[in-house]
Amino acid sequence: MTIRLDGLATRPAQVWGSVRLVPLVREEPVPHLRLHRKAYAEPVSVVDVGDAVYVSFVPHAFVASWSDGDQTQAASYGTRLLERDTAAAPPRMPVRFTRRMARKAGKDRLRFLPLHLAVEGYLALHFGGPEIAWEEWSRRAVAHGLSPRSEEAYLGREVRGLEDALRIFEIHPGQCGVMVYVADSLASAFVVPHPDDYRALHPTLVEDLFGELVYMYGLLGAPAGDLSAPIDYAGIRSLDDLRTAVTLRQEEWAAFHDGVMAGQLFDEEGTRQVVQYLHGFELSRWLPSFALRRENHIGETITGEDGRIAYMKTFRLSEAQVKRGYLLKRLAEHDWRLGATAAALGADKAALALRLERAGFGYLLRQDVLDHYRAKRAT
């Protein structure tokens, strides 16, 4: 899987406490594609994704619109504001039913749930469970697979300092995206095709999903490091010298950010799946390789025919989520045979069974088998 941020330039970061926002700027907007927000009154969505149902808190959807003609005179749709309901809150939480994660909303529009497309791909990872009823697996595992499959996430407004940072920080001219860091750990990347789209959608970052690691880093409040590089004024003799030195520092910062700080955003060993075609654009989601002891991000993109990213939103998996994805991937690679998987991991079956239990997959094994492995490990 190869994804590149061609056409996006990194600008100097802005820091508020533990939150660092790194602007991404385009020289020219992506032509023929715009994004706007569609707000929902019902906070909980139930989405039919085929053989399963996806349930999540979904405050809004994105609507992508495209055209063949010139869009230089087009205005941003912006954010639709909903009037506050002055009536008493109902005793039940309203639920909205949706047929698919990404669905055509007209001949030139596509509605999709931002980031939930990527999250659903992670939840659906080997969702069917064992394809062969090996003796260790429970009846539930064989009949229902990993259903139900759930993961926890936090809203951006729960990440300490993020809401204040988004409110205070300046939006750069031509800004079409941002990299969000908490305690200098990459939490999320967000890219849109047009600067007007970004200005309209910038506030929605507080409604994005963030993982447990990011939430904990924000809770701890560890300040972001000082990554500034001072200018050596000894060699400055004119404004041209100063301008050259500033440009050099900006280029050095961009190279350091792109190669080091954001160097593990994309995983060459990961997988990509196209979900919808948008008249010359592709909406796709991607999963990492679930390599241990490194960053793993899931995400979704809209790319043009030239491969340039027009839209992107990512989610950093926690260590526990990476381990769950890693175990499921290794089990599937070995046809869900405990012995073969354990041998590939350099462990015995008892160790693998207990590892599955710690990862939250203990229900997949027969109770007597799990009890046997527990007793074996205790002796």
mmCIF file of C-alpha atoms in Angstrom:
data_model
loop_
_atom_site.group_PDB
_atom_site.id
_atom_site.type_symbol
_atom_site.label_atom_id
_atom_site.label_comp_id
_atom_site.label_asym_id
_atom_site.label_seq_id
_atom_site.Cartn_x
_atom_site.Cartn_y
_atom_site.Cartn_z
ATOM 1 C CA MET A 1 0.000 0.000 0.000
ATOM 2 C CA THR A 2 1.519 3.327 -1.071
ATOM 3 C CA ILE A 3 -0.057 6.617 0.001
ATOM 4 C CA ARG A 4 1.732 9.955 -0.296
ATOM 5 C CA LEU A 5 0.905 13.506 0.700
ATOM 6 C CA ASP A 6 1.976 14.983 -2.639
ATOM 7 C CA GLY A 7 0.815 18.547 -3.142
ATOM 8 C CA LEU A 8 0.620 19.310 0.594
ATOM 9 C CA ALA A 9 3.300 21.453 2.235
ATOM 10 C CA THR A 10 4.066 21.380 5.967
ATOM 11 C CA ARG A 11 3.977 24.711 7.789
ATOM 12 C CA PRO A 12 5.324 25.683 11.250
ATOM 13 C CA ALA A 13 3.478 24.036 14.128
ATOM 14 C CA GLN A 14 1.449 25.746 16.826
ATOM 15 C CA VAL A 15 1.602 24.386 20.378
ATOM 16 C CA TRP A 16 -0.873 24.623 23.250
ATOM 17 C CA GLY A 17 0.174 22.578 26.276
ATOM 18 C CA SER A 18 0.495 18.985 25.092
ATOM 19 C CA VAL A 19 -1.302 19.621 21.778
ATOM 20 C CA ARG A 20 0.677 20.377 18.643
ATOM 21 C CA LEU A 21 -1.150 21.205 15.397
ATOM 22 C CA VAL A 22 0.872 21.066 12.183
ATOM 23 C CA PRO A 23 -0.858 22.849 9.260
ATOM 24 C CA LEU A 24 -0.882 21.305 5.792
ATOM 25 C CA VAL A 25 -1.169 23.810 2.937
ATOM 26 C CA ARG A 26 -1.919 23.402 -0.766
ATOM 27 C CA GLU A 27 -0.661 25.758 -3.438
ATOM 28 C CA GLU A 28 -3.744 24.935 -5.504
ATOM 29 C CA PRO A 29 -7.005 23.292 -4.334
ATOM 30 C CA VAL A 30 -7.939 19.904 -5.746
ATOM 31 C CA PRO A 31 -10.252 20.689 -8.677
ATOM 32 C CA HIS A 32 -13.771 19.308 -9.143
ATOM 33 C CA LEU A 33 -14.255 18.061 -5.559
ATOM 34 C CA ARG A 34 -15.711 19.743 -2.466
ATOM 35 C CA LEU A 35 -16.677 18.537 1.018
ATOM 36 C CA HIS A 36 -19.312 19.830 3.388
ATOM 37 C CA ARG A 37 -20.834 18.717 6.645
ATOM 38 C CA LYS A 38 -24.309 17.295 7.124
ATOM 39 C CA ALA A 39 -25.306 17.522 10.787
ATOM 40 C CA TYR A 40 -27.520 14.868 12.388
ATOM 41 C CA ALA A 41 -30.018 15.484 15.162
ATOM 42 C CA GLU A 42 -29.830 11.843 16.289
ATOM 43 C CA PRO A 43 -26.494 11.163 18.026
ATOM 44 C CA VAL A 44 -26.515 7.367 17.606
ATOM 45 C CA SER A 45 -26.409 5.735 14.181
ATOM 46 C CA VAL A 46 -27.142 2.139 13.219
ATOM 47 C CA VAL A 47 -25.633 1.315 9.833
ATOM 48 C CA ASP A 48 -26.487 -1.790 7.828
ATOM 49 C CA VAL A 49 -23.167 -2.947 6.332
ATOM 50 C CA GLY A 50 -24.406 -6.165 4.762
ATOM 51 C CA ASP A 51 -24.141 -9.243 6.949
ATOM 52 C CA ALA A 52 -23.649 -7.139 10.076
ATOM 53 C CA VAL A 53 -24.804 -3.933 11.746
ATOM 54 C CA TYR A 54 -22.463 -1.106 12.828
ATOM 55 C CA VAL A 55 -23.543 1.017 15.818
ATOM 56 C CA SER A 56 -21.708 4.186 16.851
ATOM 57 C CA PHE A 57 -22.016 7.805 17.945
ATOM 58 C CA VAL A 58 -22.098 9.753 14.658
ATOM 59 C CA PRO A 59 -22.647 13.519 15.057
ATOM 60 C CA HIS A 60 -22.378 14.297 11.349
ATOM 61 C CA ALA A 61 -21.634 12.958 7.894
ATOM 62 C CA PHE A 62 -19.500 14.394 5.111
ATOM 63 C CA VAL A 63 -20.979 14.988 1.665
ATOM 64 C CA ALA A 64 -18.543 14.968 -1.240
ATOM 65 C CA SER A 65 -19.726 16.792 -4.361
ATOM 66 C CA TRP A 66 -17.919 16.862 -7.681
ATOM 67 C CA SER A 67 -18.378 18.282 -11.171
ATOM 68 C CA ASP A 68 -16.755 18.285 -14.593
ATOM 69 C CA GLY A 69 -16.719 22.041 -14.915
ATOM 70 C CA ASP A 70 -14.620 24.807 -13.434
ATOM 71 C CA GLN A 71 -15.252 25.341 -9.721
ATOM 72 C CA THR A 72 -13.309 28.555 -9.233
ATOM 73 C CA GLN A 73 -16.538 30.477 -8.598
ATOM 74 C CA ALA A 74 -18.053 27.843 -6.284
ATOM 75 C CA ALA A 75 -18.681 28.737 -2.641
ATOM 76 C CA SER A 76 -18.221 26.405 0.289
ATOM 77 C CA TYR A 77 -21.391 24.781 1.559
ATOM 78 C CA GLY A 78 -20.122 25.334 5.101
ATOM 79 C CA THR A 79 -21.627 23.920 8.249
ATOM 80 C CA ARG A 80 -25.346 23.621 8.748
ATOM 81 C CA LEU A 81 -26.356 24.879 12.191
ATOM 82 C CA LEU A 82 -29.216 23.203 13.998
ATOM 83 C CA GLU A 83 -31.545 25.135 16.255
ATOM 84 C CA ARG A 84 -31.319 24.159 19.898
ATOM 85 C CA ASP A 85 -34.305 22.110 21.036
ATOM 86 C CA THR A 86 -35.874 23.948 23.950
ATOM 87 C CA ALA A 87 -38.212 21.084 24.832
ATOM 88 C CA ALA A 88 -37.380 18.633 27.588
ATOM 89 C CA ALA A 89 -35.046 15.842 26.591
ATOM 90 C CA PRO A 90 -36.876 12.620 25.674
ATOM 91 C CA PRO A 91 -36.452 9.620 27.947
ATOM 92 C CA ARG A 92 -34.851 7.612 25.146
ATOM 93 C CA MET A 93 -31.868 8.444 22.964
ATOM 94 C CA PRO A 94 -32.995 8.743 19.327
ATOM 95 C CA VAL A 95 -31.385 6.353 16.856
ATOM 96 C CA ARG A 96 -30.918 6.964 13.132
ATOM 97 C CA PHE A 97 -30.788 4.050 10.691
ATOM 98 C CA THR A 98 -28.529 4.207 7.639
ATOM 99 C CA ARG A 99 -28.184 1.668 4.873
ATOM 100 C CA ARG A 100 -24.461 1.954 4.174
ATOM 101 C CA MET A 101 -21.329 3.749 5.374
ATOM 102 C CA ALA A 102 -20.894 5.433 1.986
ATOM 103 C CA ARG A 103 -23.930 6.017 -0.197
ATOM 104 C CA LYS A 104 -24.643 8.074 -3.294
ATOM 105 C CA ALA A 105 -26.800 11.109 -2.434
ATOM 106 C CA GLY A 106 -27.357 12.099 -6.055
ATOM 107 C CA LYS A 107 -25.582 11.864 -9.365
ATOM 108 C CA ASP A 108 -22.830 14.225 -8.180
ATOM 109 C CA ARG A 109 -22.790 13.652 -4.423
ATOM 110 C CA LEU A 110 -21.686 10.960 -1.998
ATOM 111 C CA ARG A 111 -22.576 10.849 1.698
ATOM 112 C CA PHE A 112 -20.207 8.993 4.017
ATOM 113 C CA LEU A 113 -19.592 8.851 7.749
ATOM 114 C CA PRO A 114 -16.161 10.381 8.427
ATOM 115 C CA LEU A 115 -13.665 8.004 10.020
ATOM 116 C CA HIS A 116 -16.360 5.395 10.709
ATOM 117 C CA LEU A 117 -15.584 3.898 7.313
ATOM 118 C CA ALA A 118 -12.075 3.123 8.560
ATOM 119 C CA VAL A 119 -13.242 1.988 12.010
ATOM 120 C CA GLU A 120 -15.771 -0.396 10.472
ATOM 121 C CA GLY A 121 -12.969 -1.891 8.387
ATOM 122 C CA TYR A 122 -10.964 -2.568 11.551
ATOM 123 C CA LEU A 123 -13.960 -4.059 13.368
ATOM 124 C CA ALA A 124 -14.688 -6.297 10.382
ATOM 125 C CA LEU A 125 -11.144 -7.717 10.414
ATOM 126 C CA HIS A 126 -11.622 -11.518 10.147
ATOM 127 C CA PHE A 127 -15.083 -10.937 11.596
ATOM 128 C CA GLY A 128 -16.368 -14.359 10.506
ATOM 129 C CA GLY A 129 -14.069 -16.216 12.876
ATOM 130 C CA PRO A 130 -12.746 -19.756 12.284
ATOM 131 C CA GLU A 131 -13.536 -21.117 8.836
ATOM 132 C CA ILE A 132 -12.930 -24.682 10.053
ATOM 133 C CA ALA A 133 -14.449 -25.947 13.299
ATOM 134 C CA TRP A 134 -11.219 -26.938 15.016
ATOM 135 C CA GLU A 135 -11.836 -28.657 18.345
ATOM 136 C CA GLU A 136 -10.564 -25.752 20.494
ATOM 137 C CA TRP A 137 -13.111 -23.195 19.268
ATOM 138 C CA SER A 138 -16.446 -22.656 21.033
ATOM 139 C CA ARG A 139 -19.801 -23.129 19.350
ATOM 140 C CA ARG A 140 -20.288 -19.382 19.547
ATOM 141 C CA ALA A 141 -17.037 -18.775 17.658
ATOM 142 C CA VAL A 142 -18.004 -21.178 14.880
ATOM 143 C CA ALA A 143 -21.631 -19.988 14.631
ATOM 144 C CA HIS A 144 -21.216 -16.230 15.120
ATOM 145 C CA GLY A 145 -17.521 -15.448 14.700
ATOM 146 C CA LEU A 146 -16.516 -12.221 16.448
ATOM 147 C CA SER A 147 -20.075 -10.924 16.729
ATOM 148 C CA PRO A 148 -20.511 -8.650 18.560
ATOM 149 C CA ARG A 149 -17.188 -6.883 17.994
ATOM 150 C CA SER A 150 -16.686 -3.581 19.817
ATOM 151 C CA GLU A 151 -13.959 -1.036 20.480
ATOM 152 C CA GLU A 152 -13.851 2.088 22.627
ATOM 153 C CA ALA A 153 -12.865 5.576 21.478
ATOM 154 C CA TYR A 154 -13.011 9.111 22.840
ATOM 155 C CA LEU A 155 -14.453 12.276 21.324
ATOM 156 C CA GLY A 156 -11.958 15.001 20.536
ATOM 157 C CA ARG A 157 -13.506 17.310 23.130
ATOM 158 C CA GLU A 158 -12.524 14.714 25.755
ATOM 159 C CA VAL A 159 -8.846 15.000 24.783
ATOM 160 C CA ARG A 160 -7.526 17.587 27.188
ATOM 161 C CA GLY A 161 -6.405 20.793 25.492
ATOM 162 C CA LEU A 162 -7.571 19.918 21.968
ATOM 163 C CA GLU A 163 -10.735 22.038 21.971
ATOM 164 C CA ASP A 164 -8.838 25.084 23.254
ATOM 165 C CA ALA A 165 -6.071 24.574 20.698
ATOM 166 C CA LEU A 166 -8.532 24.386 17.792
ATOM 167 C CA ARG A 167 -10.272 27.538 19.009
ATOM 168 C CA ILE A 168 -7.110 29.573 19.564
ATOM 169 C CA PHE A 169 -4.798 28.546 16.741
ATOM 170 C CA GLU A 170 -4.593 30.492 13.520
ATOM 171 C CA ILE A 171 -5.708 28.904 10.243
ATOM 172 C CA HIS A 172 -3.025 29.479 7.610
ATOM 173 C CA PRO A 173 -3.791 30.871 4.138
ATOM 174 C CA GLY A 174 -4.345 27.928 1.807
ATOM 175 C CA GLN A 175 -4.589 25.457 4.706
ATOM 176 C CA CYS A 176 -6.289 22.245 3.623
ATOM 177 C CA GLY A 177 -5.325 19.932 6.453
ATOM 178 C CA VAL A 178 -3.744 19.413 9.838
ATOM 179 C CA MET A 179 -1.691 16.853 11.734
ATOM 180 C CA VAL A 180 -2.784 16.566 15.366
ATOM 181 C CA TYR A 181 -0.172 15.573 17.956
ATOM 182 C CA VAL A 182 -0.719 15.009 21.668
ATOM 183 C CA ALA A 183 2.479 14.854 23.750
ATOM 184 C CA ASP A 184 4.267 14.720 20.372
ATOM 185 C CA SER A 185 2.527 11.457 19.419
ATOM 186 C CA LEU A 186 0.675 11.584 16.113
ATOM 187 C CA ALA A 187 -3.008 11.276 16.955
ATOM 188 C CA SER A 188 -4.768 12.070 13.686
ATOM 189 C CA ALA A 189 -4.345 13.495 10.197
ATOM 190 C CA PHE A 190 -7.114 15.415 8.445
ATOM 191 C CA VAL A 191 -7.004 16.626 4.811
ATOM 192 C CA VAL A 192 -9.679 18.218 2.586
ATOM 193 C CA PRO A 193 -9.582 19.380 -1.053
ATOM 194 C CA HIS A 194 -10.195 23.138 -0.613
ATOM 195 C CA PRO A 195 -9.222 25.807 1.978
ATOM 196 C CA ASP A 196 -12.866 26.879 2.335
ATOM 197 C CA ASP A 197 -13.786 23.288 3.164
ATOM 198 C CA TYR A 198 -11.127 23.220 5.871
ATOM 199 C CA ARG A 199 -12.335 26.476 7.438
ATOM 200 C CA ALA A 200 -15.870 25.061 7.574
ATOM 201 C CA LEU A 201 -14.810 21.644 8.895
ATOM 202 C CA HIS A 202 -12.003 22.727 11.259
ATOM 203 C CA PRO A 203 -14.372 22.785 14.302
ATOM 204 C CA THR A 204 -15.539 19.208 13.612
ATOM 205 C CA LEU A 205 -12.201 17.846 14.861
ATOM 206 C CA VAL A 206 -13.590 17.993 18.413
ATOM 207 C CA GLU A 207 -16.205 15.449 17.283
ATOM 208 C CA ASP A 208 -13.644 13.064 15.779
ATOM 209 C CA LEU A 209 -12.701 9.774 17.411
ATOM 210 C CA PHE A 210 -9.405 9.372 19.238
ATOM 211 C CA GLY A 211 -7.853 6.277 20.783
ATOM 212 C CA GLU A 212 -7.101 5.476 24.394
ATOM 213 C CA LEU A 213 -3.393 6.287 24.063
ATOM 214 C CA VAL A 214 -4.138 9.796 22.807
ATOM 215 C CA TYR A 215 -6.733 10.369 25.526
ATOM 216 C CA MET A 216 -4.307 9.269 28.255
ATOM 217 C CA TYR A 217 -1.524 11.480 26.902
ATOM 218 C CA GLY A 218 -3.902 14.435 26.997
ATOM 219 C CA LEU A 219 -5.012 13.535 30.523
ATOM 220 C CA LEU A 220 -1.409 13.433 31.731
ATOM 221 C CA GLY A 221 -0.831 16.867 30.242
ATOM 222 C CA ALA A 222 2.802 16.251 29.305
ATOM 223 C CA PRO A 223 3.911 19.420 27.465
ATOM 224 C CA ALA A 224 4.974 19.175 23.857
ATOM 225 C CA GLY A 225 8.736 19.441 23.361
ATOM 226 C CA ASP A 226 10.492 22.526 22.071
ATOM 227 C CA LEU A 227 11.399 21.598 18.504
ATOM 228 C CA SER A 228 12.272 25.093 17.336
ATOM 229 C CA ALA A 229 15.663 25.639 15.698
ATOM 230 C CA PRO A 230 17.134 29.112 16.382
ATOM 231 C CA ILE A 231 18.595 31.195 13.588
ATOM 232 C CA ASP A 232 22.297 31.963 13.725
ATOM 233 C CA TYR A 233 22.186 35.740 13.526
ATOM 234 C CA ALA A 234 25.946 36.025 13.197
ATOM 235 C CA GLY A 235 25.673 35.529 9.458
ATOM 236 C CA ILE A 236 22.688 37.854 8.956
ATOM 237 C CA ARG A 237 23.686 41.081 7.182
ATOM 238 C CA SER A 238 20.469 42.030 5.367
ATOM 239 C CA LEU A 239 16.765 41.287 5.065
ATOM 240 C CA ASP A 240 17.563 38.930 2.199
ATOM 241 C CA ASP A 241 19.909 36.982 4.489
ATOM 242 C CA LEU A 242 17.192 36.799 7.149
ATOM 243 C CA ARG A 243 14.600 35.695 4.610
ATOM 244 C CA THR A 244 16.942 32.978 3.330
ATOM 245 C CA ALA A 245 17.634 31.760 6.877
ATOM 246 C CA VAL A 246 13.914 31.623 7.730
ATOM 247 C CA THR A 247 13.151 29.703 4.529
ATOM 248 C CA LEU A 248 15.934 27.240 5.352
ATOM 249 C CA ARG A 249 14.550 26.673 8.856
ATOM 250 C CA GLN A 250 11.068 26.104 7.455
ATOM 251 C CA GLU A 251 12.403 23.545 4.977
ATOM 252 C CA GLU A 252 14.365 21.782 7.723
ATOM 253 C CA TRP A 253 11.272 21.642 9.945
ATOM 254 C CA ALA A 254 9.111 20.269 7.118
ATOM 255 C CA ALA A 255 11.693 17.576 6.307
ATOM 256 C CA PHE A 256 12.008 16.599 9.985
ATOM 257 C CA HIS A 257 8.228 16.492 10.470
ATOM 258 C CA ASP A 258 7.448 14.517 7.326
ATOM 259 C CA GLY A 259 10.307 12.059 7.733
ATOM 260 C CA VAL A 260 10.384 11.575 11.513
ATOM 261 C CA MET A 261 7.262 12.772 13.316
ATOM 262 C CA ALA A 262 4.826 11.580 10.622
ATOM 263 C CA GLY A 263 7.133 8.921 9.227
ATOM 264 C CA GLN A 264 5.000 5.985 10.422
ATOM 265 C CA LEU A 265 1.604 7.314 9.372
ATOM 266 C CA PHE A 266 1.533 5.135 6.254
ATOM 267 C CA ASP A 267 2.426 1.448 6.376
ATOM 268 C CA GLU A 268 3.840 -0.023 3.172
ATOM 269 C CA GLU A 269 2.840 -3.497 4.392
ATOM 270 C CA GLY A 270 -0.768 -2.445 5.017
ATOM 271 C CA THR A 271 -3.842 -3.080 2.856
ATOM 272 C CA ARG A 272 -6.173 -0.728 0.977
ATOM 273 C CA GLN A 273 -9.782 -1.321 -0.118
ATOM 274 C CA VAL A 274 -11.722 0.871 -2.563
ATOM 275 C CA VAL A 275 -15.269 1.462 -1.302
ATOM 276 C CA GLN A 276 -16.780 3.863 -3.855
ATOM 277 C CA TYR A 277 -15.883 5.529 -7.142
ATOM 278 C CA LEU A 278 -16.601 9.262 -7.428
ATOM 279 C CA HIS A 279 -16.365 10.185 -11.108
ATOM 280 C CA GLY A 280 -12.595 10.122 -11.316
ATOM 281 C CA PHE A 281 -12.034 9.881 -7.556
ATOM 282 C CA GLU A 282 -11.811 6.824 -5.300
ATOM 283 C CA LEU A 283 -13.038 6.606 -1.716
ATOM 284 C CA SER A 284 -11.017 3.931 0.065
ATOM 285 C CA ARG A 285 -10.056 2.761 3.525
ATOM 286 C CA TRP A 286 -6.833 1.193 4.712
ATOM 287 C CA LEU A 287 -5.520 -0.998 7.483
ATOM 288 C CA PRO A 288 -1.942 -1.267 8.777
ATOM 289 C CA SER A 289 0.155 -4.414 8.999
ATOM 290 C CA PHE A 290 -0.395 -4.532 12.803
ATOM 291 C CA ALA A 291 3.339 -4.730 13.442
ATOM 292 C CA LEU A 292 4.027 -4.660 17.174
ATOM 293 C CA ARG A 293 6.005 -1.938 18.962
ATOM 294 C CA ARG A 294 5.358 0.738 16.327
ATOM 295 C CA GLU A 295 2.637 3.200 15.382
ATOM 296 C CA ASN A 296 -0.404 1.737 13.601
ATOM 297 C CA HIS A 297 -2.985 4.001 11.981
ATOM 298 C CA ILE A 298 -6.220 3.185 10.191
ATOM 299 C CA GLY A 299 -7.684 5.683 7.787
ATOM 300 C CA GLU A 300 -9.769 6.606 4.788
ATOM 301 C CA THR A 301 -8.911 8.656 1.720
ATOM 302 C CA ILE A 302 -10.356 10.147 -1.432
ATOM 303 C CA THR A 303 -7.736 10.140 -4.179
ATOM 304 C CA GLY A 304 -7.780 11.477 -7.719
ATOM 305 C CA GLU A 305 -6.711 9.722 -10.882
ATOM 306 C CA ASP A 306 -3.180 11.046 -10.351
ATOM 307 C CA GLY A 307 -3.050 9.429 -6.886
ATOM 308 C CA ARG A 308 -3.086 12.763 -5.092
ATOM 309 C CA ILE A 309 -4.944 12.767 -1.774
ATOM 310 C CA ALA A 310 -7.978 15.047 -1.836
ATOM 311 C CA TYR A 311 -9.424 13.910 1.508
ATOM 312 C CA MET A 312 -7.972 11.925 4.389
ATOM 313 C CA LYS A 313 -8.865 11.167 7.988
ATOM 314 C CA THR A 314 -6.903 8.808 10.225
ATOM 315 C CA PHE A 315 -7.175 7.167 13.656
ATOM 316 C CA ARG A 316 -4.241 5.925 15.726
ATOM 317 C CA LEU A 317 -4.817 2.510 17.241
ATOM 318 C CA SER A 318 -3.908 1.891 20.859
ATOM 319 C CA GLU A 319 -1.401 -0.815 21.795
ATOM 320 C CA ALA A 320 -4.259 -3.118 22.859
ATOM 321 C CA GLN A 321 -6.050 -2.587 19.540
ATOM 322 C CA VAL A 322 -2.842 -3.302 17.619
ATOM 323 C CA LYS A 323 -2.359 -6.537 19.563
ATOM 324 C CA ARG A 324 -5.932 -7.632 18.812
ATOM 325 C CA GLY A 325 -5.453 -6.954 15.116
ATOM 326 C CA TYR A 326 -2.104 -8.754 15.183
ATOM 327 C CA LEU A 327 -3.554 -11.882 16.809
ATOM 328 C CA LEU A 328 -6.505 -12.036 14.415
ATOM 329 C CA LYS A 329 -4.206 -11.613 11.436
ATOM 330 C CA ARG A 330 -1.830 -14.359 12.569
ATOM 331 C CA LEU A 331 -4.698 -16.756 13.343
ATOM 332 C CA ALA A 332 -6.195 -16.187 9.897
ATOM 333 C CA GLU A 333 -2.797 -16.727 8.243
ATOM 334 C CA HIS A 334 -2.644 -20.187 9.853
ATOM 335 C CA ASP A 335 -6.277 -21.187 9.207
ATOM 336 C CA TRP A 336 -7.177 -20.546 12.868
ATOM 337 C CA ARG A 337 -5.140 -23.545 14.057
ATOM 338 C CA LEU A 338 -3.889 -22.813 17.556
ATOM 339 C CA GLY A 339 -0.891 -25.113 17.305
ATOM 340 C CA ALA A 340 0.390 -23.709 14.011
ATOM 341 C CA THR A 341 -0.201 -20.113 15.122
ATOM 342 C CA ALA A 342 1.546 -20.689 18.452
ATOM 343 C CA ALA A 343 4.533 -22.241 16.686
ATOM 344 C CA ALA A 344 4.762 -19.254 14.344
ATOM 345 C CA LEU A 345 4.754 -16.937 17.356
ATOM 346 C CA GLY A 346 7.406 -18.980 19.150
ATOM 347 C CA ALA A 347 5.046 -20.011 21.955
ATOM 348 C CA ASP A 348 2.983 -23.021 23.026
ATOM 349 C CA LYS A 349 -0.782 -23.417 22.717
ATOM 350 C CA ALA A 350 -1.381 -22.602 26.383
ATOM 351 C CA ALA A 351 0.461 -19.294 26.098
ATOM 352 C CA LEU A 352 -1.450 -18.366 22.945
ATOM 353 C CA ALA A 353 -4.804 -19.275 24.528
ATOM 354 C CA LEU A 354 -4.108 -17.051 27.538
ATOM 355 C CA ARG A 355 -2.884 -14.312 25.254
ATOM 356 C CA LEU A 356 -6.185 -14.462 23.369
ATOM 357 C CA GLU A 357 -8.036 -14.231 26.673
ATOM 358 C CA ARG A 358 -6.067 -11.146 27.735
ATOM 359 C CA ALA A 359 -6.850 -9.546 24.378
ATOM 360 C CA GLY A 360 -10.578 -10.017 24.973
ATOM 361 C CA PHE A 361 -11.039 -13.047 22.706
ATOM 362 C CA GLY A 362 -11.394 -15.683 25.435
ATOM 363 C CA TYR A 363 -15.008 -16.283 24.442
ATOM 364 C CA LEU A 364 -13.804 -17.783 21.165
ATOM 365 C CA LEU A 365 -12.349 -20.807 22.959
ATOM 366 C CA ARG A 366 -14.271 -23.617 24.587
ATOM 367 C CA GLN A 367 -14.485 -23.117 28.342
ATOM 368 C CA ASP A 368 -13.011 -26.519 29.196
ATOM 369 C CA VAL A 369 -10.120 -25.907 26.800
ATOM 370 C CA LEU A 370 -9.435 -22.485 28.312
ATOM 371 C CA ASP A 371 -9.620 -23.919 31.848
ATOM 372 C CA HIS A 372 -7.165 -26.653 30.836
ATOM 373 C CA TYR A 373 -4.662 -24.143 29.496
ATOM 374 C CA ARG A 374 -5.042 -21.978 32.617
ATOM 375 C CA ALA A 375 -4.328 -24.972 34.856
ATOM 376 C CA LYS A 376 -1.388 -25.991 32.682
ATOM 377 C CA ARG A 377 0.139 -22.533 32.895
ATOM 378 C CA ALA A 378 -0.401 -22.371 36.694
ATOM 379 C CA THR A 379 1.578 -25.584 37.337
#
